[in-house]
PDB file of C-alpha atoms and ligand atoms in Angstrom:
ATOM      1  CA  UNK P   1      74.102 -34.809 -10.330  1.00 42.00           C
ATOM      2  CA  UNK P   2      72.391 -38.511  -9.631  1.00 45.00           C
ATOM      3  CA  UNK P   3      68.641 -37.939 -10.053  1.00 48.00           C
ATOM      4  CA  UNK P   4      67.152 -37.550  -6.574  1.00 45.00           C
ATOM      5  CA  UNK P   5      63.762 -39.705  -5.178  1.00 49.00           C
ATOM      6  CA  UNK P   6      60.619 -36.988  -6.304  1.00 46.00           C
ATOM      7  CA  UNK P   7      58.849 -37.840  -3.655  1.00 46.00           C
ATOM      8  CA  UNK P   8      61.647 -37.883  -0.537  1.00 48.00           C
ATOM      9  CA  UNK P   9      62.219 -34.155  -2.476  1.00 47.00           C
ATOM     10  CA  UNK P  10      58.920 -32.727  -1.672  1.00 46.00           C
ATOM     11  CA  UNK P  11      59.176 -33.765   1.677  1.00 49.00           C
ATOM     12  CA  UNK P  12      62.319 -32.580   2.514  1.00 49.00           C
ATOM     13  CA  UNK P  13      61.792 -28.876   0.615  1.00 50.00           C
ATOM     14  CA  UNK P  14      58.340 -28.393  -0.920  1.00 52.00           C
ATOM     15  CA  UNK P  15      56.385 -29.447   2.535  1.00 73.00           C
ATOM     16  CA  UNK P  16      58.093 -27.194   4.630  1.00 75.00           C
ATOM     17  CA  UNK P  17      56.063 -24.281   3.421  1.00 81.00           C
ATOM     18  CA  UNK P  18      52.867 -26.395   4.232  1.00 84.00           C
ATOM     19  CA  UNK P  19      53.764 -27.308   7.553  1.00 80.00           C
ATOM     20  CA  UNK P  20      55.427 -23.688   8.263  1.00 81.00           C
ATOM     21  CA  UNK P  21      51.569 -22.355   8.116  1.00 85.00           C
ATOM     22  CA  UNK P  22      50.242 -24.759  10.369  1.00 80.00           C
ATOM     23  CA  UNK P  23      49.889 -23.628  13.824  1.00 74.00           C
ATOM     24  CA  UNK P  24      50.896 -26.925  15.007  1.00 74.00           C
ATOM     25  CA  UNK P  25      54.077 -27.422  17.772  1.00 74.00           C
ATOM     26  CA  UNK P  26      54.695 -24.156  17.777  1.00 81.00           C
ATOM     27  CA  UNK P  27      57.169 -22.364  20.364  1.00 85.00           C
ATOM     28  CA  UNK P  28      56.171 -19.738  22.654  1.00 89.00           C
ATOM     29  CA  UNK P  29      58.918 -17.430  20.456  1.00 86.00           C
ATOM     30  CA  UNK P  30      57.060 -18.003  16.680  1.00 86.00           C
ATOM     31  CA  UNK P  31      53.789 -18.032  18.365  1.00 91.00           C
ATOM     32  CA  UNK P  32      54.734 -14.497  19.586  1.00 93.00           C
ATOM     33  CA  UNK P  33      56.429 -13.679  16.312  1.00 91.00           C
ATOM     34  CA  UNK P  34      53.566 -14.418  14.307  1.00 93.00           C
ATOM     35  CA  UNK P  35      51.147 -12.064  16.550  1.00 95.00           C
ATOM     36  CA  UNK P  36      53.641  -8.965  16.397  1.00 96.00           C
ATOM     37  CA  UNK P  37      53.564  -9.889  12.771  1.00 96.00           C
ATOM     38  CA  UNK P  38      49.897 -10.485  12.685  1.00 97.00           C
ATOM     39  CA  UNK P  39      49.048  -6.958  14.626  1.00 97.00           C
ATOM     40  CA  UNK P  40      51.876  -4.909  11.763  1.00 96.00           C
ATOM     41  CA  UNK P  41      50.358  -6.239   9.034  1.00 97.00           C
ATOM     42  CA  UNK P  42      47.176  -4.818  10.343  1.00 96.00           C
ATOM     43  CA  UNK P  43      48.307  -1.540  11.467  1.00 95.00           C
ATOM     44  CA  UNK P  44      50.541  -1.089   8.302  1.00 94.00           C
ATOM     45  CA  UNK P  45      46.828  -1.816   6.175  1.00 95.00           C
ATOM     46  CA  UNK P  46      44.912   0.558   8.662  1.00 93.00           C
ATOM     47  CA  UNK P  47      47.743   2.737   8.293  1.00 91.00           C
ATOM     48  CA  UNK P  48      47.035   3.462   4.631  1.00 89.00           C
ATOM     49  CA  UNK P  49      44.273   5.745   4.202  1.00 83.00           C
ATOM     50  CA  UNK P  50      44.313   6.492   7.367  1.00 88.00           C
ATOM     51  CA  UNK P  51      41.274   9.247   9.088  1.00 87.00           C
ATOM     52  CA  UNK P  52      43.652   9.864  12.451  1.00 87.00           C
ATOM     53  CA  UNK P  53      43.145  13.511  13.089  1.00 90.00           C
ATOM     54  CA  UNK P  54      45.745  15.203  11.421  1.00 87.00           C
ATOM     55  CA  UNK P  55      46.734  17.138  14.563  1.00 91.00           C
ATOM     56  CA  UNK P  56      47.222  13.394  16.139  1.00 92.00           C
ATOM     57  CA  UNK P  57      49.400  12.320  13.644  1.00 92.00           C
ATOM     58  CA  UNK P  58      52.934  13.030  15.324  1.00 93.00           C
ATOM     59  CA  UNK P  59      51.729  11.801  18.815  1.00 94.00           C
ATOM     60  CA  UNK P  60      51.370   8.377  16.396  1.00 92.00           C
ATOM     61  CA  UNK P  61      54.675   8.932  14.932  1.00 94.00           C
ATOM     62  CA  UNK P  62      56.153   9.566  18.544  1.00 95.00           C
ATOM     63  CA  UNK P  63      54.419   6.221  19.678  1.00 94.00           C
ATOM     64  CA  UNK P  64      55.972   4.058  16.837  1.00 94.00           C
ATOM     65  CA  UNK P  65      59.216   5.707  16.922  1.00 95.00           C
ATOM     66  CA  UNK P  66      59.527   4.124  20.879  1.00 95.00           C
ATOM     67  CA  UNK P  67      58.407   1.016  20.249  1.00 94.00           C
ATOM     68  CA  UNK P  68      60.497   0.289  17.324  1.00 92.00           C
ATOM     69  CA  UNK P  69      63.656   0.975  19.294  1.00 93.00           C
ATOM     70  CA  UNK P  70      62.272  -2.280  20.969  1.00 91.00           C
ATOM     71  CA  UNK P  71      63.327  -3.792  17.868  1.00 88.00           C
ATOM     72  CA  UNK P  72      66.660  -2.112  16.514  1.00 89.00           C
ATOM     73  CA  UNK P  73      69.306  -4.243  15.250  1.00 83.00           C
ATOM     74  CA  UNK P  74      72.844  -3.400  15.805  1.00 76.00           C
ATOM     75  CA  UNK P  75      73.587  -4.549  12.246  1.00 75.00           C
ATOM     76  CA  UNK P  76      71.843  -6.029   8.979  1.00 77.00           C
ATOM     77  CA  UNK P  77      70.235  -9.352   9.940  1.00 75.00           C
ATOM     78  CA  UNK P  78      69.356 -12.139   7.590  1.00 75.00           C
ATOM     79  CA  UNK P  79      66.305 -14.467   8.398  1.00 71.00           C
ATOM     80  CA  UNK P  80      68.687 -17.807   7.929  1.00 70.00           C
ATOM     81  CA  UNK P  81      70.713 -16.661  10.684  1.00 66.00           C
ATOM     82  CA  UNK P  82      71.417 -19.940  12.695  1.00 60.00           C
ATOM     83  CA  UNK P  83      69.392 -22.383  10.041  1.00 60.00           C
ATOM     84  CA  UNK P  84      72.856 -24.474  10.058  1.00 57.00           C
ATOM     85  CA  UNK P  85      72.983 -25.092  13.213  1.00 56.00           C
ATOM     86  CA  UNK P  86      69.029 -25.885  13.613  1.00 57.00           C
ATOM     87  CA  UNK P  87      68.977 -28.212  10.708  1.00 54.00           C
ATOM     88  CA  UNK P  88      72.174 -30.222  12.303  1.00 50.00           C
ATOM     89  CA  UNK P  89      70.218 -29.790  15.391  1.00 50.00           C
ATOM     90  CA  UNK P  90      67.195 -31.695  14.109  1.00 51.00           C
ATOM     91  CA  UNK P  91      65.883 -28.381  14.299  1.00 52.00           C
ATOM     92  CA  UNK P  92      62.454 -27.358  12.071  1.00 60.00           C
ATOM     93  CA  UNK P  93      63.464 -26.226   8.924  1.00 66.00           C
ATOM     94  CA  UNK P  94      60.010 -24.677   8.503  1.00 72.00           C
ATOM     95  CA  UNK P  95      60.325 -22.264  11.024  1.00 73.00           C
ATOM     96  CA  UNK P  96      62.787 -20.465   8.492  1.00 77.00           C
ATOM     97  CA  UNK P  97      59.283 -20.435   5.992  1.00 83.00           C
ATOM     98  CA  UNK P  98      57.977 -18.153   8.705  1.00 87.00           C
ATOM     99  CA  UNK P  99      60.264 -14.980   7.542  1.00 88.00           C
ATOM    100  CA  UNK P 100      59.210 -15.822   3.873  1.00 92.00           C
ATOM    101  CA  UNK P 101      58.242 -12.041   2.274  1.00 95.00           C
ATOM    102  CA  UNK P 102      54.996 -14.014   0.669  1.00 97.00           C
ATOM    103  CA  UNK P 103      54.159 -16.934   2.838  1.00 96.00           C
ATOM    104  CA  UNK P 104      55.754 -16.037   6.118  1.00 94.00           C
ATOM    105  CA  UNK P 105      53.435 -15.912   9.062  1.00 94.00           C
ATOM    106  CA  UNK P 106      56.346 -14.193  11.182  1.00 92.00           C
ATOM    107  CA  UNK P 107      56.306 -11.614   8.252  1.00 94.00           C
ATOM    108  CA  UNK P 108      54.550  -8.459   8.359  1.00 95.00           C
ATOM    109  CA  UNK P 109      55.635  -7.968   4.804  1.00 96.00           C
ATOM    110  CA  UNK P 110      53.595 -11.216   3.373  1.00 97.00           C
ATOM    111  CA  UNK P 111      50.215 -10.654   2.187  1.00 97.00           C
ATOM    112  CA  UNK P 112      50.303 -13.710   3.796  1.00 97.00           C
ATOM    113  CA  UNK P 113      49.764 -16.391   0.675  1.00 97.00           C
ATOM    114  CA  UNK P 114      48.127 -19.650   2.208  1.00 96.00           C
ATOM    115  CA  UNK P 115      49.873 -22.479   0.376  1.00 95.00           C
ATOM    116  CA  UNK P 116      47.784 -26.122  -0.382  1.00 94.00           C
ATOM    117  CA  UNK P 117      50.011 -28.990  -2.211  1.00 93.00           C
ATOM    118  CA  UNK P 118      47.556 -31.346  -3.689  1.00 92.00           C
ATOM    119  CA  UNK P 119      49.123 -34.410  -6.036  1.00 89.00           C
ATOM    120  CA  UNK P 120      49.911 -32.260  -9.265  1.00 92.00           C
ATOM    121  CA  UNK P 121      48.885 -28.771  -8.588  1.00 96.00           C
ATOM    122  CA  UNK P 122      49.916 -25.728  -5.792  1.00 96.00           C
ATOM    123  CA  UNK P 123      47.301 -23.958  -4.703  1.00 97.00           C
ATOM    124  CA  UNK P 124      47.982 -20.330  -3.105  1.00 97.00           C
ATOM    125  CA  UNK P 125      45.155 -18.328  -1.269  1.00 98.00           C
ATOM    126  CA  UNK P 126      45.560 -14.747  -0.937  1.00 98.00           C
ATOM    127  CA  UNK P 127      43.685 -11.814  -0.371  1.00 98.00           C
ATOM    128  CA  UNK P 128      45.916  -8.556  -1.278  1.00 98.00           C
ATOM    129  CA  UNK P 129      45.298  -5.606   1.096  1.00 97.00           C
ATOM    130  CA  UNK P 130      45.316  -2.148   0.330  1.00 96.00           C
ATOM    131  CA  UNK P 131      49.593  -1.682   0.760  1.00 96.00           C
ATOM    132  CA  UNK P 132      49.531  -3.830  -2.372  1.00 97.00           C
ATOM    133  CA  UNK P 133      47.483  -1.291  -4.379  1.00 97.00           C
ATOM    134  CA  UNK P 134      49.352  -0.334  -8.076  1.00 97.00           C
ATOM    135  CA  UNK P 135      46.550   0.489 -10.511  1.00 97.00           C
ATOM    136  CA  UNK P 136      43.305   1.873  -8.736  1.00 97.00           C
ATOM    137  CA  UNK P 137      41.911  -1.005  -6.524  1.00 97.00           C
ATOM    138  CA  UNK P 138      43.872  -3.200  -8.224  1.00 98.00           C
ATOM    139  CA  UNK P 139      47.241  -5.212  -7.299  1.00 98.00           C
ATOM    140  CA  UNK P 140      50.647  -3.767  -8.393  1.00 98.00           C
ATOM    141  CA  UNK P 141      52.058  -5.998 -10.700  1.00 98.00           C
ATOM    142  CA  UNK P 142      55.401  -6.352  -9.123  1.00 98.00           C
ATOM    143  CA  UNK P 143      53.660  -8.575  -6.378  1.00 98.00           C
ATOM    144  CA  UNK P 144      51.464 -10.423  -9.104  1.00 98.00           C
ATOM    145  CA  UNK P 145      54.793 -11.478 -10.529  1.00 98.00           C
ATOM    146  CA  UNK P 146      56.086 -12.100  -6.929  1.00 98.00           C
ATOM    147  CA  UNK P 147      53.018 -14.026  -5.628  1.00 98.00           C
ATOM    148  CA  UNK P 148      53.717 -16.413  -9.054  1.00 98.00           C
ATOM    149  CA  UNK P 149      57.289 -16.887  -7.908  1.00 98.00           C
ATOM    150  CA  UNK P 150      56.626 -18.237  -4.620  1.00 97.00           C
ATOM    151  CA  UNK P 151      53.532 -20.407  -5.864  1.00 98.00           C
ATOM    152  CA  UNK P 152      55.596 -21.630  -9.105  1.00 98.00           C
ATOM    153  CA  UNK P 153      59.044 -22.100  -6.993  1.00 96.00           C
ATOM    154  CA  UNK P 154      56.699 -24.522  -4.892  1.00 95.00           C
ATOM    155  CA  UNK P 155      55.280 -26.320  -7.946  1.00 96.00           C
ATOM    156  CA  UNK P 156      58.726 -26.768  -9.179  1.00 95.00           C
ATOM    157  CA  UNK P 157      59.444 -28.971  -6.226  1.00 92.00           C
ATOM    158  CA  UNK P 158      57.380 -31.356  -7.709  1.00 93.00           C
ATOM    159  CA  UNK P 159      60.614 -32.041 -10.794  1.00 94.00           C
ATOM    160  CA  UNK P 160      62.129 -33.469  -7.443  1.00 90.00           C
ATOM    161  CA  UNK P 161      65.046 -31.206  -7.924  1.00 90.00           C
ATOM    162  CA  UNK P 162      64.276 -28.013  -6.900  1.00 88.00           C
ATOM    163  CA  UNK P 163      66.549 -24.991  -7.585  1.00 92.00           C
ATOM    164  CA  UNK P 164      66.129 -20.960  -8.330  1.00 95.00           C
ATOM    165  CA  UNK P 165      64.406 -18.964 -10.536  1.00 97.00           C
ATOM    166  CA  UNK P 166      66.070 -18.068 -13.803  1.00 98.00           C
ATOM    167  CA  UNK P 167      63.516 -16.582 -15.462  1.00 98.00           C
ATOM    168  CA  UNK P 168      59.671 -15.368 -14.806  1.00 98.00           C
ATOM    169  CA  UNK P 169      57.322 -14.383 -17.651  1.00 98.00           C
ATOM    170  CA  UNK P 170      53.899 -12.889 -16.359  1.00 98.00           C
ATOM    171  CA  UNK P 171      51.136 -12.340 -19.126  1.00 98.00           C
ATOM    172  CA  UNK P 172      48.698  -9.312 -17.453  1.00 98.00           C
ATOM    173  CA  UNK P 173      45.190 -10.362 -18.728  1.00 98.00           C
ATOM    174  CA  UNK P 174      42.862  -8.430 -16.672  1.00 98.00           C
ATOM    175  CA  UNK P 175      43.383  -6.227 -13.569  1.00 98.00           C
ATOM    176  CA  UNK P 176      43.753  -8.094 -10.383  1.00 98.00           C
ATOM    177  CA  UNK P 177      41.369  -6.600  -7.812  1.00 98.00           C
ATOM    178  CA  UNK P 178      42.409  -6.019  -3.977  1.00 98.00           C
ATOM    179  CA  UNK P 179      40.099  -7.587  -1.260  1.00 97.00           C
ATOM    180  CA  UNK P 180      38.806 -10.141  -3.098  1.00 98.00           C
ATOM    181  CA  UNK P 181      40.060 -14.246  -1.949  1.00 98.00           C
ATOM    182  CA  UNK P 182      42.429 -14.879  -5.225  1.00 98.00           C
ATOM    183  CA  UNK P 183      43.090 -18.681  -6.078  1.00 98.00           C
ATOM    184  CA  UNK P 184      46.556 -18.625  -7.778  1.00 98.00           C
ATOM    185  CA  UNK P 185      47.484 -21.749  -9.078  1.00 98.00           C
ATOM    186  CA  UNK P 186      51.040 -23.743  -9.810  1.00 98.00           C
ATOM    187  CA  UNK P 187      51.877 -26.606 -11.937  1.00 98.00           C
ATOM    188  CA  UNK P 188      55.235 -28.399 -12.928  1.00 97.00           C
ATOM    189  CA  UNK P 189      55.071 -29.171 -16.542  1.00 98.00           C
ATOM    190  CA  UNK P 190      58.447 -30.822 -17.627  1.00 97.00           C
ATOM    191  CA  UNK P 191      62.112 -31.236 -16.826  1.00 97.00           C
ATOM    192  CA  UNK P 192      64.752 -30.493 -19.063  1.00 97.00           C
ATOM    193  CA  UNK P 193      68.547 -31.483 -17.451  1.00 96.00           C
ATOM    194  CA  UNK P 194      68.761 -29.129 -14.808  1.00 96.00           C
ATOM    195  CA  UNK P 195      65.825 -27.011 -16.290  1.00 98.00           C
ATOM    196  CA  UNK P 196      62.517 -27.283 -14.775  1.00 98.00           C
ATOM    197  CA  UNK P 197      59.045 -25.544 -16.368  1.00 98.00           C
ATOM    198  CA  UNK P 198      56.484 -24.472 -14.508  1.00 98.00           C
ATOM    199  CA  UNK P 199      52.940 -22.465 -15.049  1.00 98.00           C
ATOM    200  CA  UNK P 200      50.483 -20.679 -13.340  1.00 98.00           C
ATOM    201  CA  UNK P 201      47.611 -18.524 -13.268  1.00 98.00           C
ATOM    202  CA  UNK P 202      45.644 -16.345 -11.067  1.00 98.00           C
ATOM    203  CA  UNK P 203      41.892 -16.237 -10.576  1.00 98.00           C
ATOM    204  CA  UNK P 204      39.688 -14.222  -9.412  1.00 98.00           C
ATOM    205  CA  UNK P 205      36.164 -16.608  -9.550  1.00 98.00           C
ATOM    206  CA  UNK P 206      36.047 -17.996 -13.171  1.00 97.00           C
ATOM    207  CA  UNK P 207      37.860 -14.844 -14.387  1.00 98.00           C
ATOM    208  CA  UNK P 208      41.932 -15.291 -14.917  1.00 98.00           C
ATOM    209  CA  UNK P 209      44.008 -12.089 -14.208  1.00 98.00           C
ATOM    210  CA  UNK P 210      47.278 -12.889 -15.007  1.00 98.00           C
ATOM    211  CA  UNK P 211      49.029 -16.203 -16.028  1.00 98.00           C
ATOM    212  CA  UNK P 212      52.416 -16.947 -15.988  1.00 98.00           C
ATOM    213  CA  UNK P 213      55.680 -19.134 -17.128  1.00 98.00           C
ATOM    214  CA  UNK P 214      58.402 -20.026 -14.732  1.00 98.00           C
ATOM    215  CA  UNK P 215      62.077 -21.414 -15.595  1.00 98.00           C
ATOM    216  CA  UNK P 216      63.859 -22.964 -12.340  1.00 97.00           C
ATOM    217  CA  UNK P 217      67.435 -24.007 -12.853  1.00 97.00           C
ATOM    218  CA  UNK P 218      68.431 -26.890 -10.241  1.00 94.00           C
ATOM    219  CA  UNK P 219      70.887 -25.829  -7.956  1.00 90.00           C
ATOM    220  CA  UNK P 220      73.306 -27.437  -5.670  1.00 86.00           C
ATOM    221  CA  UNK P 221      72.318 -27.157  -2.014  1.00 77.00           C
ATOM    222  CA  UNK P 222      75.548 -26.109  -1.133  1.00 81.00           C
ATOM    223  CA  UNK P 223      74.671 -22.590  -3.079  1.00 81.00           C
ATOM    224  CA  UNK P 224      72.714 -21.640  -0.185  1.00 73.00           C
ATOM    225  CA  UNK P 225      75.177 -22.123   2.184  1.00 75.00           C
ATOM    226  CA  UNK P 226      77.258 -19.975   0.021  1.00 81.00           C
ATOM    227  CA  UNK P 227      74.731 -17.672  -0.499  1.00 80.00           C
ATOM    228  CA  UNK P 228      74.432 -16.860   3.673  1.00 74.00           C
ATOM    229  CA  UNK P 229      78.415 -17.055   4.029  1.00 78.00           C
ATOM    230  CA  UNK P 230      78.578 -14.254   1.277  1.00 81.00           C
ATOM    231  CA  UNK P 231      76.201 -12.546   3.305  1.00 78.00           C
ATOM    232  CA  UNK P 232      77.954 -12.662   6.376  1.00 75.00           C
ATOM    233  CA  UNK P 233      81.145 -11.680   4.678  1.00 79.00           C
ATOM    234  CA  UNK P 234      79.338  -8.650   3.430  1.00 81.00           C
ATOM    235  CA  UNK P 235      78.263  -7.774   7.016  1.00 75.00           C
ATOM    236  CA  UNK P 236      81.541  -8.177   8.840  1.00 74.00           C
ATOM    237  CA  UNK P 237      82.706  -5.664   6.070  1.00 74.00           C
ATOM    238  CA  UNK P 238      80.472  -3.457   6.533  1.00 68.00           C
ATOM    239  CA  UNK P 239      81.382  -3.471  10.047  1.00 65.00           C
ATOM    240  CA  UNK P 240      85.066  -3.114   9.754  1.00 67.00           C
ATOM    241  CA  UNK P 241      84.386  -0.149   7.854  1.00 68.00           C
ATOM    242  CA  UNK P 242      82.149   1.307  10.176  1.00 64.00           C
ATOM    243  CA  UNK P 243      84.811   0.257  12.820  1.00 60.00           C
TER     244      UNK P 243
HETATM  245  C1  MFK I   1      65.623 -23.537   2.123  1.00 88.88           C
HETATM  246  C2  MFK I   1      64.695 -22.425   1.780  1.00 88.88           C
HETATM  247  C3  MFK I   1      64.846 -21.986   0.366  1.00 88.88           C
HETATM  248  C4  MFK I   1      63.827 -20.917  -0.027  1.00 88.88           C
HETATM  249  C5  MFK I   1      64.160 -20.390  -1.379  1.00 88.88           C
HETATM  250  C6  MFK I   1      63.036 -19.571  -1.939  1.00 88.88           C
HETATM  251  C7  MFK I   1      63.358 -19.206  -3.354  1.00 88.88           C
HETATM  252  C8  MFK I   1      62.163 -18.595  -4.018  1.00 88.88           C
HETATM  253  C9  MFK I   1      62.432 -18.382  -5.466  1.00 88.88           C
HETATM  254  C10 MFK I   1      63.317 -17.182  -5.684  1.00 88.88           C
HETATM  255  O1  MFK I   1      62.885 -16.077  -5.458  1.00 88.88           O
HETATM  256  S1  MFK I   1      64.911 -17.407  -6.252  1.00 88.88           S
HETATM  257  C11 MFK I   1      65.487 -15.685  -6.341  1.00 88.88           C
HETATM  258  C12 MFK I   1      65.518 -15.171  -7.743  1.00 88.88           C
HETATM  259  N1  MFK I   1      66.493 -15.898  -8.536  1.00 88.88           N
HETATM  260  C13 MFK I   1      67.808 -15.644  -8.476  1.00 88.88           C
HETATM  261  O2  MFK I   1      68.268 -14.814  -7.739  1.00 88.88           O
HETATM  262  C14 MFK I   1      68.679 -16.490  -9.342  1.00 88.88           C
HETATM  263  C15 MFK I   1      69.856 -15.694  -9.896  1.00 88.88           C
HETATM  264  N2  MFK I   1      70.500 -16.477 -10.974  1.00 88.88           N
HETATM  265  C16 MFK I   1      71.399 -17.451 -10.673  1.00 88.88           C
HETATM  266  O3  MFK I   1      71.807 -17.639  -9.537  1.00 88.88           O
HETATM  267  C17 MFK I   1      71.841 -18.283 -11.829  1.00 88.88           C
HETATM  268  O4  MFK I   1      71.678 -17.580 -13.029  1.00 88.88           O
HETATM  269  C18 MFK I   1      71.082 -19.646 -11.908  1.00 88.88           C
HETATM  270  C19 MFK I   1      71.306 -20.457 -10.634  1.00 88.88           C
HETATM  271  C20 MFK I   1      69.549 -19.441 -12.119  1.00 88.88           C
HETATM  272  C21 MFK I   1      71.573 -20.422 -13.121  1.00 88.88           C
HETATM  273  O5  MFK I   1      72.970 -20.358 -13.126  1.00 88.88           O
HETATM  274  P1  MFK I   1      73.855 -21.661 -13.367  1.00 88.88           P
HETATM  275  O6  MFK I   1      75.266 -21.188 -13.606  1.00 88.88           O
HETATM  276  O7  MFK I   1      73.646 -22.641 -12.274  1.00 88.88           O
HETATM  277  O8  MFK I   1      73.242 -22.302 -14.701  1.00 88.88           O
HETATM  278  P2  MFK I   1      73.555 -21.946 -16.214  1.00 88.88           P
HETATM  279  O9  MFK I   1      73.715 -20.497 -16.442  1.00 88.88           O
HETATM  280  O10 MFK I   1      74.686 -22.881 -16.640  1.00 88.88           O
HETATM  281  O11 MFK I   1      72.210 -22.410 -16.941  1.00 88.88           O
HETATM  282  C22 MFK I   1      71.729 -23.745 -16.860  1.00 88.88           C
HETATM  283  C23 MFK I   1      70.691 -23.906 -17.973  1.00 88.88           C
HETATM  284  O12 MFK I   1      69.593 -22.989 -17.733  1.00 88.88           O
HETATM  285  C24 MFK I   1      69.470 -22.063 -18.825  1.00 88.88           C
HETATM  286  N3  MFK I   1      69.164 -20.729 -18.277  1.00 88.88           N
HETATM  287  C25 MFK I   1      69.741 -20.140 -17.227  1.00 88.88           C
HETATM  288  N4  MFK I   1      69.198 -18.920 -17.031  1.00 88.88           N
HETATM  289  C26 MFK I   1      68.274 -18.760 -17.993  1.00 88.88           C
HETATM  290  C27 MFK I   1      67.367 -17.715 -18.329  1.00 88.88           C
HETATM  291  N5  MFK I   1      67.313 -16.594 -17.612  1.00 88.88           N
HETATM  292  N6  MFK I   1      66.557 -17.882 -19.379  1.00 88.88           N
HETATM  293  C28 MFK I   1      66.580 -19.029 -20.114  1.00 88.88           C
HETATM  294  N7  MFK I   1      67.414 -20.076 -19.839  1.00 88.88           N
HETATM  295  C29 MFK I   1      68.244 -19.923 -18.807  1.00 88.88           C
HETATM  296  C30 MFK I   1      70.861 -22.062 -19.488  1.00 88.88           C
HETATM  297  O13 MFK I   1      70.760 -21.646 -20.858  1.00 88.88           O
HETATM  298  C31 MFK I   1      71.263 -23.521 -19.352  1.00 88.88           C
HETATM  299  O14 MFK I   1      70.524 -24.266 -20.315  1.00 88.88           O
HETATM  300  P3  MFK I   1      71.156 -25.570 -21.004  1.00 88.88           P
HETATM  301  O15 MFK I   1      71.361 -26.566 -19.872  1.00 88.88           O
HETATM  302  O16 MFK I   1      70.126 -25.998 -21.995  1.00 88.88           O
HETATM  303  O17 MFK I   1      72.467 -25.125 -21.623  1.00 88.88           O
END
């Protein structure tokens, strides 16, 4: 594999995620997406803990239960549905950033993490609501370790040959509190052949809660085309059994 230009790299995959969060040239569809995301991440966060009467609760469930037959799919959708065609279109890759679990504005799921790229270090911003909570008032760790993979796959892009993650070690140091801003912080260190090392910590002020080591292992774009036609293999299966 010839070693690709660093910095024609991070434009074509690490600023993507930057410019998927800016509300600039957006289409009437994400701008919509975002605020049906926008208003589910609030009402799944109101949602926990909730002081709705008891006695109103089912009227609630009744209520939800309509409006998400709005939504149903007739079969298991992926979020990269159509990205060939949009990137052969000249279409914006970013938009596909807006279904990302952690970053995605279009994502109910996603905390969401704010992503900054400065000349050596990632910075992600994130404030973890309640639907996050592990230990009491404190972050689970599964989406510690999840928030470093997104913030340390970005700083990987920096080797210039981005690939997946092969391996994620997370060091706990201190609880990490819910509804506080959280800097979490990314940083390529080296390249190795195809291997690229990465590390990271999260902070909470001056105090670090958790600090972590990321292995990438460059891939071949062509694995995520792969990737998506395995998927859609897997679906029409599904559906010829169902059939
Ligand atoms: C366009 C939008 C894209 C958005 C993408 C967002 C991605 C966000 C980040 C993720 O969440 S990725 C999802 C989680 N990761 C995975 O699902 C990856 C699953 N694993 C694999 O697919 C393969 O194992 C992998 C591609 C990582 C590596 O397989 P390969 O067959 O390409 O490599 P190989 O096994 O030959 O290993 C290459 C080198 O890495 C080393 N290596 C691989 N896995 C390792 C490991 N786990 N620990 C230590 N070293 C490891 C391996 O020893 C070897 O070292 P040497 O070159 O020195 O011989």
């Amino acid at each position: 594999m010839s070693d690709p230009d660093p910095q024609q790299s991070m434009e074509a995959l690490a600023s993507p995620r930057v410019r998927a969060q800016l509300d600039e040239d957006l289409s009437p569809r994400r701008l919509a997406l975002r605020r049906i995301a926008a208003a589910n991440r609030l009402l799944i966060e109101d949602m926990v803990g909730t002081q709705v009467d008891p006695g109103d609760l089912d009227a609630v469930a009744d209520e939800l239960e309509a409006l998400g037959e709005r939504f149903r799919h007739d079969r298991p959708r992926s979020t990269y549905e159509g990205m060939a065609e949009a990137a052969m279109a000249g279409g914006a890759i970013e938009a596909f950033f807006d279904h990302s679990p952690l970053i995605g504005l279009a994502n109910p799921l996603a905390p969401p993490i704010r992503i900054e790229m400065g000349e050596e270090l990632v910075t992600g911003r994130v404030t973890f609501g309640a639907v996050y909570e592990g230990p009491p008032g404190c972050v689970h760790g599964g989406f510690v370790a999840a928030a470093f993979d997104e913030v340390l796959g970005t700083a990987q892009t920096y080797s210039g040959a981005p690939g997946m993650t092969a391996r994620l070690k997370v060091d706990y140091r201190s609880p990490t509190p819910l509804h506080v801003p959280l800097v979490i912080e990314g940083r390529f260190t080296r390249r190795e052949g195809r291997k690229i090392f990465t590390e990271g910590r999260i902070l909470d002020g001056d105090t670090v809660t958790a600090e972590a080591e990321g292995l990438f292992v460059t891939i071949d774009p062509t694995k995520f085309r792969e990737l998506a036609e395995g998927f859609d293999r897997r679906i029409a299966g599904d559906q010829a059994d169902d059939a």
